[in-house]
Short mmCIF file of C-alpha atoms and ligand atoms in Angstrom, two decimals:
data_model
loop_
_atom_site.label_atom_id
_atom_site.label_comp_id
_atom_site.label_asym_id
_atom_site.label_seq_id
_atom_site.Cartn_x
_atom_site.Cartn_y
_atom_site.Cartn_z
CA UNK A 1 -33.34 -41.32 2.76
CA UNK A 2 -31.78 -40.24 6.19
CA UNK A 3 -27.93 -41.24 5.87
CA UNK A 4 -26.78 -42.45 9.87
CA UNK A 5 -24.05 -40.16 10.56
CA UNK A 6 -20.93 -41.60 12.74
CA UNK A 7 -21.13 -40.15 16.22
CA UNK A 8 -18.04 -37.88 17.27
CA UNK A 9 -15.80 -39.28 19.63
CA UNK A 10 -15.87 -36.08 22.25
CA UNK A 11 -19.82 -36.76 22.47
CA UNK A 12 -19.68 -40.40 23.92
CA UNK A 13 -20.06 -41.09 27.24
CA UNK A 14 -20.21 -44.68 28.03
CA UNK A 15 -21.36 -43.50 31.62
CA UNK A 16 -24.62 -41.53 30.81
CA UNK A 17 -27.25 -43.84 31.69
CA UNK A 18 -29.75 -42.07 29.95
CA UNK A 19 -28.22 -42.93 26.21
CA UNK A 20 -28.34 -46.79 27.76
CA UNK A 21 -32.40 -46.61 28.64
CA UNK A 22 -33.11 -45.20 25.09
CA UNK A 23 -30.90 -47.81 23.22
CA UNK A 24 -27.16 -49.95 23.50
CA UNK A 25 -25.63 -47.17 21.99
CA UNK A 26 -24.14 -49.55 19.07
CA UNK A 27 -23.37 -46.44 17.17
CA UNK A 28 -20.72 -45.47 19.83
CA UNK A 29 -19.21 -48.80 19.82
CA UNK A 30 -19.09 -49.14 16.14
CA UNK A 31 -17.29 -45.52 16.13
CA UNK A 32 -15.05 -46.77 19.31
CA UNK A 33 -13.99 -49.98 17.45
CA UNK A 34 -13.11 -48.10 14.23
CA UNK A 35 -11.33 -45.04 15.58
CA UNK A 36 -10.46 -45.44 19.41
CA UNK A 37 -10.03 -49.11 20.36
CA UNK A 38 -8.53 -48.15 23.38
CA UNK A 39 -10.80 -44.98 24.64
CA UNK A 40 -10.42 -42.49 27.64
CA UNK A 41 -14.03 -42.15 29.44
CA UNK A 42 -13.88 -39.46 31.95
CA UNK A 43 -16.31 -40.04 34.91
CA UNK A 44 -18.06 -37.69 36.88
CA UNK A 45 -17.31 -38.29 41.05
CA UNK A 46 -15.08 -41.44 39.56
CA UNK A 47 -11.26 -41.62 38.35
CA UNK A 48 -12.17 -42.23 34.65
CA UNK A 49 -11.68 -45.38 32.78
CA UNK A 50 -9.98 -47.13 29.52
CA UNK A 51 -12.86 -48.80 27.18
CA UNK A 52 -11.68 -51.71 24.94
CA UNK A 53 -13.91 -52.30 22.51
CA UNK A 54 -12.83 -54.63 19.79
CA UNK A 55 -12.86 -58.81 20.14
CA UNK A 56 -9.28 -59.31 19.67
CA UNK A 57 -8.31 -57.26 21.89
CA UNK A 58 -10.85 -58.39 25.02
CA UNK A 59 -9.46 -62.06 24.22
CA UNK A 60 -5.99 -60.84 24.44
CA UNK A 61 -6.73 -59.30 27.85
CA UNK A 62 -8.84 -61.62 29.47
CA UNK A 63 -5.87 -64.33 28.76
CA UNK A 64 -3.94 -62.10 31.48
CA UNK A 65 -6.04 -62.20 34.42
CA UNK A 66 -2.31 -61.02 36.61
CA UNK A 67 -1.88 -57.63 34.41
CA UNK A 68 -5.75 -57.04 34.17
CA UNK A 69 -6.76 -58.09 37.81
CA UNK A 70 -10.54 -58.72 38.99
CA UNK A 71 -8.96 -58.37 42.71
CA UNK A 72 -7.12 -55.48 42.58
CA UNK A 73 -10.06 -53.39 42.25
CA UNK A 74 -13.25 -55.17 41.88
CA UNK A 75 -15.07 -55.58 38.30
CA UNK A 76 -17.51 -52.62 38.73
CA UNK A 77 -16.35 -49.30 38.04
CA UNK A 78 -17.02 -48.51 41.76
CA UNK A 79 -13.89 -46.96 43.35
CA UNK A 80 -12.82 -48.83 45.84
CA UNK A 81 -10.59 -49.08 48.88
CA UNK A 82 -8.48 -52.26 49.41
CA UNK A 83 -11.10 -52.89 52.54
CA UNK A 84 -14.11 -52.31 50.16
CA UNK A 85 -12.60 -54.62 47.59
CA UNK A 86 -11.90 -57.54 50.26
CA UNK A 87 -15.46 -56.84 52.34
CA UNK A 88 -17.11 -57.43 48.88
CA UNK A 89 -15.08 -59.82 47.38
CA UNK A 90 -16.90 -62.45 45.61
CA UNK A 91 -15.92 -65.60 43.14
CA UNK A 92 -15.86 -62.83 40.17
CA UNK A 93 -13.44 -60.37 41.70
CA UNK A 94 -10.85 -62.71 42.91
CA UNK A 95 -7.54 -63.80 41.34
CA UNK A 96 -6.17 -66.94 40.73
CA UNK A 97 -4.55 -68.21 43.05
CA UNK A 98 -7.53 -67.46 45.12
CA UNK A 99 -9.48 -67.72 42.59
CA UNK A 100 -9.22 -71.43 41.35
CA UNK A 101 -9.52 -72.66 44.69
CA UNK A 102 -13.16 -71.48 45.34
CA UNK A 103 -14.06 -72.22 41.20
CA UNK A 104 -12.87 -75.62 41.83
CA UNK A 105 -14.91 -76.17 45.15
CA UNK A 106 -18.06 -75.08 43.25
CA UNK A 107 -17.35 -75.85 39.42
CA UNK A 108 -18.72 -79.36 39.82
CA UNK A 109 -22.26 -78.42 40.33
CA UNK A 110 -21.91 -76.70 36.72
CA UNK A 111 -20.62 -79.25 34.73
CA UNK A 112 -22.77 -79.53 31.60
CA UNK A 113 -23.67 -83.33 32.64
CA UNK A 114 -24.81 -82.44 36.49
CA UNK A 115 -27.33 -79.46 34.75
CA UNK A 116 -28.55 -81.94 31.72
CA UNK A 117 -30.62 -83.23 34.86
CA UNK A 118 -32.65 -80.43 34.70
CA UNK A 119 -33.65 -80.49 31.59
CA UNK A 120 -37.10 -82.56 31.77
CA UNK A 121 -38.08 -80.18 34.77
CA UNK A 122 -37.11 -77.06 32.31
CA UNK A 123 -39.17 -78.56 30.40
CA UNK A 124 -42.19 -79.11 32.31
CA UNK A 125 -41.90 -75.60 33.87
CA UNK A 126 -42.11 -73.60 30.69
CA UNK A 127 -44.70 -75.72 29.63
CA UNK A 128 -47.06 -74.78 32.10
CA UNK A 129 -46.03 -71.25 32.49
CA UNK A 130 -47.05 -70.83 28.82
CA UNK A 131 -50.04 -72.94 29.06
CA UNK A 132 -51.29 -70.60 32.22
CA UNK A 133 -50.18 -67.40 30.61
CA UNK A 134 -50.73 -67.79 27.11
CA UNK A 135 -55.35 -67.63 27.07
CA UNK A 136 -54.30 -64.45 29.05
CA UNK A 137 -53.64 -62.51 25.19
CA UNK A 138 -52.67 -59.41 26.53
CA UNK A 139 -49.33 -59.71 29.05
CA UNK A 140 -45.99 -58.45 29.98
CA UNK A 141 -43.60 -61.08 28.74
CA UNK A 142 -41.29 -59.99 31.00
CA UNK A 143 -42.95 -60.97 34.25
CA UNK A 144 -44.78 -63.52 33.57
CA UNK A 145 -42.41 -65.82 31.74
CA UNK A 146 -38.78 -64.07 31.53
CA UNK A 147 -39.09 -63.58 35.41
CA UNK A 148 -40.49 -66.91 36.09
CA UNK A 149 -38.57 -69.73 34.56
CA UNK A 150 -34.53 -68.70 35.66
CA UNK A 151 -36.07 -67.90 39.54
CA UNK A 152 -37.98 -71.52 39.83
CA UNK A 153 -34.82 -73.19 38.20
CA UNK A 154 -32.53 -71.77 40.45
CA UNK A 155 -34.64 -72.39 43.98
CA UNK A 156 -34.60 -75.86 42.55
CA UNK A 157 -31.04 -76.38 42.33
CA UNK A 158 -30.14 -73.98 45.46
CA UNK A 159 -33.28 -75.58 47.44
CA UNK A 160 -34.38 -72.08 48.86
CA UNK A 161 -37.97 -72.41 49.05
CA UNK A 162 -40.34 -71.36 45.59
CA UNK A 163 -42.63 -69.02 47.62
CA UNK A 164 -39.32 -67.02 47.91
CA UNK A 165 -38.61 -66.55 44.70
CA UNK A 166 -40.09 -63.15 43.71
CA UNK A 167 -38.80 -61.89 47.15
CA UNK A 168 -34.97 -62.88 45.65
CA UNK A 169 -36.09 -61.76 41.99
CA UNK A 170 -36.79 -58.48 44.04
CA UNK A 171 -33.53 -58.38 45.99
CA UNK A 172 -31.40 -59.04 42.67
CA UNK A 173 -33.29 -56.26 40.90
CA UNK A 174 -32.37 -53.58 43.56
CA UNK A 175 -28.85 -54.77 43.58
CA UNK A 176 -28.25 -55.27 39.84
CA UNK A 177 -30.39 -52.53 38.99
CA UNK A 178 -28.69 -50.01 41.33
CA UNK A 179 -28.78 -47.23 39.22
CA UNK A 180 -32.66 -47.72 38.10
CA UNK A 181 -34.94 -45.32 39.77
CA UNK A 182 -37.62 -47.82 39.37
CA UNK A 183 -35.76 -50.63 41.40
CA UNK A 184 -34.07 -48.49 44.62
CA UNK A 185 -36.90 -45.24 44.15
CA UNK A 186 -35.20 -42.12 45.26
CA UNK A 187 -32.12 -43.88 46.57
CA UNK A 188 -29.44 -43.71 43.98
CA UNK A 189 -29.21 -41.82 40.64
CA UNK A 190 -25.85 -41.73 39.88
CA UNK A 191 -22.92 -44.20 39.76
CA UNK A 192 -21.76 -41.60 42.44
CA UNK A 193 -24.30 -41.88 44.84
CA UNK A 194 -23.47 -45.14 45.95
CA UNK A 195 -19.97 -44.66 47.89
CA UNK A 196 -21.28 -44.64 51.40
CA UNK A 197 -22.17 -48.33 50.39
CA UNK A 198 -19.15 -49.32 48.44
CA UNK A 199 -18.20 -51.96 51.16
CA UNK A 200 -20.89 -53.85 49.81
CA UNK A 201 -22.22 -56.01 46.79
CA UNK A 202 -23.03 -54.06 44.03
CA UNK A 203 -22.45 -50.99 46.63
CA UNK A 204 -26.20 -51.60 47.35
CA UNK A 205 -28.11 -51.94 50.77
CA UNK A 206 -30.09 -54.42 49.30
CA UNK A 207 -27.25 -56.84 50.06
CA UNK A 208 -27.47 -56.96 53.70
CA UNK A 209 -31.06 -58.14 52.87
CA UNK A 210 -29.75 -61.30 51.12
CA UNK A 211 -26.87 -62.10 53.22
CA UNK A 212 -29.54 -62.47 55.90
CA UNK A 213 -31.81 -64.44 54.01
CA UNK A 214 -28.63 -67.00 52.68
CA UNK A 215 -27.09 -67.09 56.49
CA UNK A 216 -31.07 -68.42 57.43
CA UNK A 217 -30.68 -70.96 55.03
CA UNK A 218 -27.33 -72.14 56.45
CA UNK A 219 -29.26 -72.75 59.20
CA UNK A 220 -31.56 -75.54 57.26
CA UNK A 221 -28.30 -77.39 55.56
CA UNK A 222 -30.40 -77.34 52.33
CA UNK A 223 -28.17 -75.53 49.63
CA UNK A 224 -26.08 -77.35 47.85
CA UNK A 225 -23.63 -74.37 48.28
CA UNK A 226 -23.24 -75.36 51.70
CA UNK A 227 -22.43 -79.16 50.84
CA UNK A 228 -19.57 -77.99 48.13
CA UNK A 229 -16.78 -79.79 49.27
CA UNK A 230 -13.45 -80.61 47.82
CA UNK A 231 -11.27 -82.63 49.74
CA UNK A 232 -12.56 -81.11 52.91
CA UNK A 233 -11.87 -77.86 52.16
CA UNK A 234 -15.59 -76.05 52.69
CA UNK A 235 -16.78 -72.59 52.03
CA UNK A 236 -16.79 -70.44 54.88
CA UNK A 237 -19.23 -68.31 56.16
CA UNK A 238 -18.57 -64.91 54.59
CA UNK A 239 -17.36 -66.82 51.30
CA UNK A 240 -21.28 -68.76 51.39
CA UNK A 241 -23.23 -66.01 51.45
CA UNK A 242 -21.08 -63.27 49.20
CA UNK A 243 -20.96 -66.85 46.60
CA UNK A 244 -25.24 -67.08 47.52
CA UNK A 245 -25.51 -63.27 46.37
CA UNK A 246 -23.61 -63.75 42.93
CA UNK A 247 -25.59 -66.89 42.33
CA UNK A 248 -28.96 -65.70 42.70
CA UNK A 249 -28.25 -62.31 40.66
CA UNK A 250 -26.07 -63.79 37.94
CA UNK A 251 -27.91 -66.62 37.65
CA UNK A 252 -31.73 -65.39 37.58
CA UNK A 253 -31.27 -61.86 36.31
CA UNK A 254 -29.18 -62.98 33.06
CA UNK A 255 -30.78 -65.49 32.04
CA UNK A 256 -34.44 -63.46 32.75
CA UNK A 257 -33.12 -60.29 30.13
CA UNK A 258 -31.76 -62.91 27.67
CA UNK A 259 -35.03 -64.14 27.39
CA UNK A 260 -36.80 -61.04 27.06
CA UNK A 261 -34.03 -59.71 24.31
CA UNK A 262 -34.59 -62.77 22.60
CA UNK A 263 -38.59 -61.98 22.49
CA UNK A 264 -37.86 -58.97 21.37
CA UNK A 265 -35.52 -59.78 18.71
CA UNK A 266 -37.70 -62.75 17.60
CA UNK A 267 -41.01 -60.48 17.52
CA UNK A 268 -39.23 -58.01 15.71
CA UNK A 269 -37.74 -60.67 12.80
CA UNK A 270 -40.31 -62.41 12.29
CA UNK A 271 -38.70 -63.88 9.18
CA UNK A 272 -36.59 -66.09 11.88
CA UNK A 273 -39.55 -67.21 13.15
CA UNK A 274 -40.76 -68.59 9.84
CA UNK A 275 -37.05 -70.26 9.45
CA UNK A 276 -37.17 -71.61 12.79
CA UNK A 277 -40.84 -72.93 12.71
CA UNK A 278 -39.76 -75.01 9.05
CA UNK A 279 -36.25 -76.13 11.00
CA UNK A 280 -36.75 -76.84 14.75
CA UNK A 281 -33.46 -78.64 14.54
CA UNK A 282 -32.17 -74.55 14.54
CA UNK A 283 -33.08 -73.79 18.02
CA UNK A 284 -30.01 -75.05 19.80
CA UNK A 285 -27.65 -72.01 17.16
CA UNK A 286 -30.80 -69.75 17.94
CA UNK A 287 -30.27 -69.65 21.49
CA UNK A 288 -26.87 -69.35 21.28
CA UNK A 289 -27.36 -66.26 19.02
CA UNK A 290 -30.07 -65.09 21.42
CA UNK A 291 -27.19 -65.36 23.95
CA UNK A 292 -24.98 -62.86 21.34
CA UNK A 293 -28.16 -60.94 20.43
CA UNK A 294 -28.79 -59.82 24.15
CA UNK A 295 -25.27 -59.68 25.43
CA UNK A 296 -26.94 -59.57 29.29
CA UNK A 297 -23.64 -57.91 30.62
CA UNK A 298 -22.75 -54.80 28.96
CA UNK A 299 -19.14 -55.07 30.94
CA UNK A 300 -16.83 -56.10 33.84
CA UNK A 301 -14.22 -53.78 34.83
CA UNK A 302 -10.65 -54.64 35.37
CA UNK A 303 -7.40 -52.95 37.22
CA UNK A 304 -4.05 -52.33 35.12
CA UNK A 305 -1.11 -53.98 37.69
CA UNK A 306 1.79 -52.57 35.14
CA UNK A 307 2.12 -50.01 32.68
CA UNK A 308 0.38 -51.25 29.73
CA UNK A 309 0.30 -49.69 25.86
CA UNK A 310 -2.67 -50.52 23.97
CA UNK A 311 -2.94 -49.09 20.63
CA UNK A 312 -0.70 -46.29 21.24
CA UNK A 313 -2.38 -45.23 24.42
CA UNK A 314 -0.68 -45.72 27.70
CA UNK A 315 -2.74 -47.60 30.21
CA UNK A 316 -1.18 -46.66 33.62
CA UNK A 317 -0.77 -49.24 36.71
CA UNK A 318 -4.04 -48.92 39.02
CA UNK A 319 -6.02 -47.30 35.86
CA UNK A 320 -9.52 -49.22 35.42
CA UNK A 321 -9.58 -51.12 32.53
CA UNK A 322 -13.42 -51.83 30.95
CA UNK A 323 -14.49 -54.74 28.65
CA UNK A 324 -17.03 -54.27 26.95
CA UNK A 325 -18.67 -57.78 25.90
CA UNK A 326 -21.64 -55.81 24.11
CA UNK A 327 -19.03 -54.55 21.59
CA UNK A 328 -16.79 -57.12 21.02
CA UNK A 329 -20.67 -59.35 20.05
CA UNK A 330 -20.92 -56.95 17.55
CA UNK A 331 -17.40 -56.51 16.16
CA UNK A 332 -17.09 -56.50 12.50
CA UNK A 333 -13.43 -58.03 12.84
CA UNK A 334 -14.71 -61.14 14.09
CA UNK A 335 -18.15 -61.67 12.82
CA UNK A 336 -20.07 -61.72 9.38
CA UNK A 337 -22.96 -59.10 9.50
CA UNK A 338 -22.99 -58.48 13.26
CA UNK A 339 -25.75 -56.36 13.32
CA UNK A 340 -28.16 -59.57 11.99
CA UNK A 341 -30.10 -61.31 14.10
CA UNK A 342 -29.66 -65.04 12.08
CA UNK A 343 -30.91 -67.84 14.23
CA UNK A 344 -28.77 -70.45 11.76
CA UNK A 345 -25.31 -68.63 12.92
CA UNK A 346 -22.54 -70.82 13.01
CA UNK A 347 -19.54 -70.72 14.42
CA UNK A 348 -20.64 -68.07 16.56
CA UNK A 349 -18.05 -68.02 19.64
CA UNK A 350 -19.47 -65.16 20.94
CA UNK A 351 -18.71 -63.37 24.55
CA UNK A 352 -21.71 -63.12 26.31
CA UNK A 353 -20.02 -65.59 28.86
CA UNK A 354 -17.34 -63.82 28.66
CA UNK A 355 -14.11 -65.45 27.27
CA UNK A 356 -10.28 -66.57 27.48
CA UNK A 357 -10.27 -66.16 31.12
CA UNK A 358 -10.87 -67.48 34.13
CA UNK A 359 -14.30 -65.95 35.17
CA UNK A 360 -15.89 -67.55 31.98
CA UNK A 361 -19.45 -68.31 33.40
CA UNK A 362 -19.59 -71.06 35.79
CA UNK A 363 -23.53 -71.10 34.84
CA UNK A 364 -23.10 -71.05 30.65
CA UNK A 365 -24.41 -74.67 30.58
CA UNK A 366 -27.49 -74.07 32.55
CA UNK A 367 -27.95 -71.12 30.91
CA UNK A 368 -27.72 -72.90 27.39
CA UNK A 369 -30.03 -75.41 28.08
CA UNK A 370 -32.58 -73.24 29.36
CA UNK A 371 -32.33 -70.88 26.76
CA UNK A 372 -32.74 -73.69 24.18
CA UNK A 373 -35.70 -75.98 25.97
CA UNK A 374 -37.74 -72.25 26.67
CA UNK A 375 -37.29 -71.80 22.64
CA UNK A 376 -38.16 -75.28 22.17
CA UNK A 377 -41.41 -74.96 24.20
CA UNK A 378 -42.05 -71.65 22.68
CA UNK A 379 -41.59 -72.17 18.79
CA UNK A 380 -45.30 -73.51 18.60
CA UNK A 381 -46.99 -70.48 19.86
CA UNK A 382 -44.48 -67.58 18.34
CA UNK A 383 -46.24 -67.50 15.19
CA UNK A 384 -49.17 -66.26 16.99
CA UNK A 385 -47.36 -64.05 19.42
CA UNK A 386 -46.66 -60.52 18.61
CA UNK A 387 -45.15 -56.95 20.39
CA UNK A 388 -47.87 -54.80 21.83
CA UNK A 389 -46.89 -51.42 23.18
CA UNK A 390 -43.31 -50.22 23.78
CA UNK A 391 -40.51 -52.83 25.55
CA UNK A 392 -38.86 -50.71 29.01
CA UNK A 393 -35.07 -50.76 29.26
CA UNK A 394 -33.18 -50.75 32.45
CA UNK A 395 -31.38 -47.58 33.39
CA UNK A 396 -27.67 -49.26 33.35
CA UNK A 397 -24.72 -49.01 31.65
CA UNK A 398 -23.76 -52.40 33.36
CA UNK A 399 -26.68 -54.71 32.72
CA UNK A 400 -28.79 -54.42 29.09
CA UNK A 401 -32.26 -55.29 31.08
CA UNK A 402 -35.49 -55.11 29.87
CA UNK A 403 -37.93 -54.14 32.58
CA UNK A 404 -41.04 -54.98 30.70
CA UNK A 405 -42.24 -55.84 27.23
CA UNK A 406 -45.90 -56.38 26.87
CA UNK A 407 -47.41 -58.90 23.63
CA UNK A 408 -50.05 -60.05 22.43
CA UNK A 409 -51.21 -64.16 21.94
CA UNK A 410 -53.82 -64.29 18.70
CA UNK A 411 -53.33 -68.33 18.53
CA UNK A 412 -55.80 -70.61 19.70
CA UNK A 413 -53.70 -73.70 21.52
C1 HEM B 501 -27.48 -65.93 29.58
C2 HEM B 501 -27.15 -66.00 30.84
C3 HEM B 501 -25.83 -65.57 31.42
C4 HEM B 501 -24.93 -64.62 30.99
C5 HEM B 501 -25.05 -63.73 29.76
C6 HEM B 501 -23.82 -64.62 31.92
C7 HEM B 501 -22.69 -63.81 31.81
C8 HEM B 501 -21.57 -63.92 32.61
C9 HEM B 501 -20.35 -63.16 32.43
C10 HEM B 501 -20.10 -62.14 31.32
C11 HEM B 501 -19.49 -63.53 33.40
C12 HEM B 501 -18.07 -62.99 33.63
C13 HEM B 501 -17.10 -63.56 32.63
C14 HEM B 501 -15.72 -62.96 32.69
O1 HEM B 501 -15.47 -62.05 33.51
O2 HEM B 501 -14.87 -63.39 31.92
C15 HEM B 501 -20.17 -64.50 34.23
C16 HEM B 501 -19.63 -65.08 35.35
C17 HEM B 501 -20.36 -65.87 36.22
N1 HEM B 501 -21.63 -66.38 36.01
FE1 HEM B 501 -22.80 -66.06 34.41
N2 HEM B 501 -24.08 -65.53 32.90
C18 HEM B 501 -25.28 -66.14 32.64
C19 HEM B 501 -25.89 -67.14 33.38
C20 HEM B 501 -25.43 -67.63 34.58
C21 HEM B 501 -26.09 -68.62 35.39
C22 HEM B 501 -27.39 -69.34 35.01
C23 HEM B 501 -25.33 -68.78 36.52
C24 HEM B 501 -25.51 -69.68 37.71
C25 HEM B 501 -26.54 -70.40 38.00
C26 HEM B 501 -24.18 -67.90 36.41
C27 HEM B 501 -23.18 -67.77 37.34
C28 HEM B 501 -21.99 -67.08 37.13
C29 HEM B 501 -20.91 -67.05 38.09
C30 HEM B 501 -20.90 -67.71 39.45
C31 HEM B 501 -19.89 -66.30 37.51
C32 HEM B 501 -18.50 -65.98 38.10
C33 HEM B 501 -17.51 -67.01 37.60
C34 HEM B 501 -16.10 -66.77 38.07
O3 HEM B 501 -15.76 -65.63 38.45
O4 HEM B 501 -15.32 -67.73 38.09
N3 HEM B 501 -24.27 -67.21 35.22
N4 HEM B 501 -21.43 -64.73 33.71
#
């Protein structure tokens, strides 16, 4: 029997994207978490980085959004000048105070009692998508339900019209997926490559795309971004659009992998299917582990503002600072057998949403419910569903995407 050997700490690199389209390199987490909770990545064309690794320890820092700023620097690992940080700055990389002002103009839209109103049109959407797809037998998951159901939820609550929707499922792909050949072609390779478009989004071109397509919609009145109001203070102009942008990405594209991980995990413990098909009543903690399970964002990035020690290593003002939410869902410290996939978890706190701060996901809710009602809608068919042919990973250390996972339907409904 092959024995898994630990991996040396001098041969990770938690910025070679190739490890990340082969596998989440859980391996060099587990070995991080253990050994080097507080880990020097050096970065080729970038200033290198501190990883932190272990729960605790991402709680701890999160609860200090002043020491380990969003604003200083931005969350990606992008260097950035103060002018690139402010030209992109979005809801995610601000501050408080700044920061509370805009969450508070736009939190209400959120709450989890304004998105249980979606819930019969979830509903009704994933039924039909599966009913449509499912005689098909042979499909990619991926596209034809993953892709679909987040995309036609979001155009209803935004109100940008549904024959857009695989033109914004497009634009989110080449700006999350900024570092996936298949996404932006030739354009970018490397984290590197990027700079001469640092003063935007994701440092992608594809964001001058969708700032022109959310300042058309301005024109029609119709989102309900437009009509946030809190005591007559209004989003302006450059806040609507960079606040459209991180809607449509972090609300389609998350949601979209989750589903596909959870496929994937599903399909490939098929022993939870059995457990969930005998207790229904188990889908609400199976989405939520689905949630753990996929961990959609691998990490945001944060800027020191003091000296800092962190388990004996000295975290300098201005260094970048990474959490990584994909370790601390696995972390031995904090949960029983991490590396099962159990659909009956409880507690399970986990930090896909992130956690402690105050960037926790203004979507969670929506993304909850939709999680749960597509599982719901889905139970009947999974033990009849089944993988066929290899699943395709995003090339990204940022976001843990699948780009396609093709099964197979064998039931008759
Ligand atoms: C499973 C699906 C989702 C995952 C895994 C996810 C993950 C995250 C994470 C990790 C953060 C940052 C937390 C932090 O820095 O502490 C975040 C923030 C955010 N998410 Fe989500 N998200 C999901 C779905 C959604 C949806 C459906 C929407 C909107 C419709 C959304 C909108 C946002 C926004 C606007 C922020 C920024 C909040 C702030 O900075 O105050 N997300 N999300």
């Amino acid at each position: 029997m092959a024995i898994a050997t630990s991996p040396d700490l001098s041969d990770i690199d938690l910025t070679d994207l190739e490890t990340f389209v082969d596998r989440t390199p859980h391996d060099w987490f587990k070995r991080l978490r253990d050994d080097a909770p507080c880990f020097w990545n050096e970065e080729a064309g970038g200033r290198g980085f501190w990883s932190v690794t272990r729960y605790e320890d991402i709680l701890a820092l999160q609860k200090q959004p002043l020491v380990f700023s969003a604003g200083v620097g931005g969350t990606s690992l992008d260097d950035l000048t103060p002018e690139q940080v402010e030209a992109r700055m979005s809801l995610l990389d601000m501050d408080p105070p700044r920061h509370t002002r805009l969450r508070a103009l736009v939190n209400r839209g959120f709450t989890p009692k304004a998105v249980k109103v979606y819930e019969d049109r979830i509903r009704a959407l994933i039924r039909s998508i599966l009913v449509e797809t499912m005689p098909e037998r042979e499909f990619d998951f991926t596209e034809r339900v993953s892709i679909e159901l987040p995309m036609q939820i979001l155009s209803d609550i935004m109100g940008t019209p549904l024959e857009d929707r695989h033109t914004l499922v497009n634009l989110g792909d080449r700006l999350l997926g900024n570092t996936e050949p298949e996404f932006v072609g030739d354009l970018v390779k490397d984290q590197s490559d990027l700079s001469q478009y640092a003063h935007l989004p994701f440092s992608s071109p594809a964001a001058l795309e969708m700032f022109d397509y959310a300042l058309g919609l301005a024109d029609l009145n119709v989102t309900i971004l437009i009509n946030s109001e809190l005591d007559g203070d209004t989003l302006s102009d450059h806040e609507f659009k960079l606040f459209f942008l991180l809607l449509i990405t972090a609300g389609n594209e998350t949601t979209r992998h989750t589903m596909s991980h959870g496929i994937n995990a599903l399909l490939s413990n098929r022993d939870q299917i059995d457990r969930l098909v005998a207790n229904p009543e188990l889908c609400g903690s199976a989405a939520e582990e689905i949630i753990r399970w996929a961990t959609a964002v691998h990490h945001f990035r944060r800027t020191a503002t003091q000296d800092v020690e962190l388990h004996g290593q000295q975290i300098k003002e201005g260094d970048k600072v990474v959490l990584w939410f994909t370790s601390a869902n696995r972390d031995e410290r904090f949960f029983d057998n991490p590396m099962q996939f159990d659909v009956g978890r409880t507690p399970n706190k986990h930090m896909a949403f992130g956690l402690g701060g105050p960037h926790y996901c203004l979507g969670s809710h929506l993304a909850r419910l939709e999680i749960k009602v597509w599982l719901e809608e889905l139970l009947p068919y999974l033990p009849d569903l089944h993988l066929n042919g290899e699943v395709a990973r995003m090339r990204s250390n940022f976001f843990n995407g699948i780009k396609r996972i093709p099964v197979r339907y064998d039931g008759s409904r």
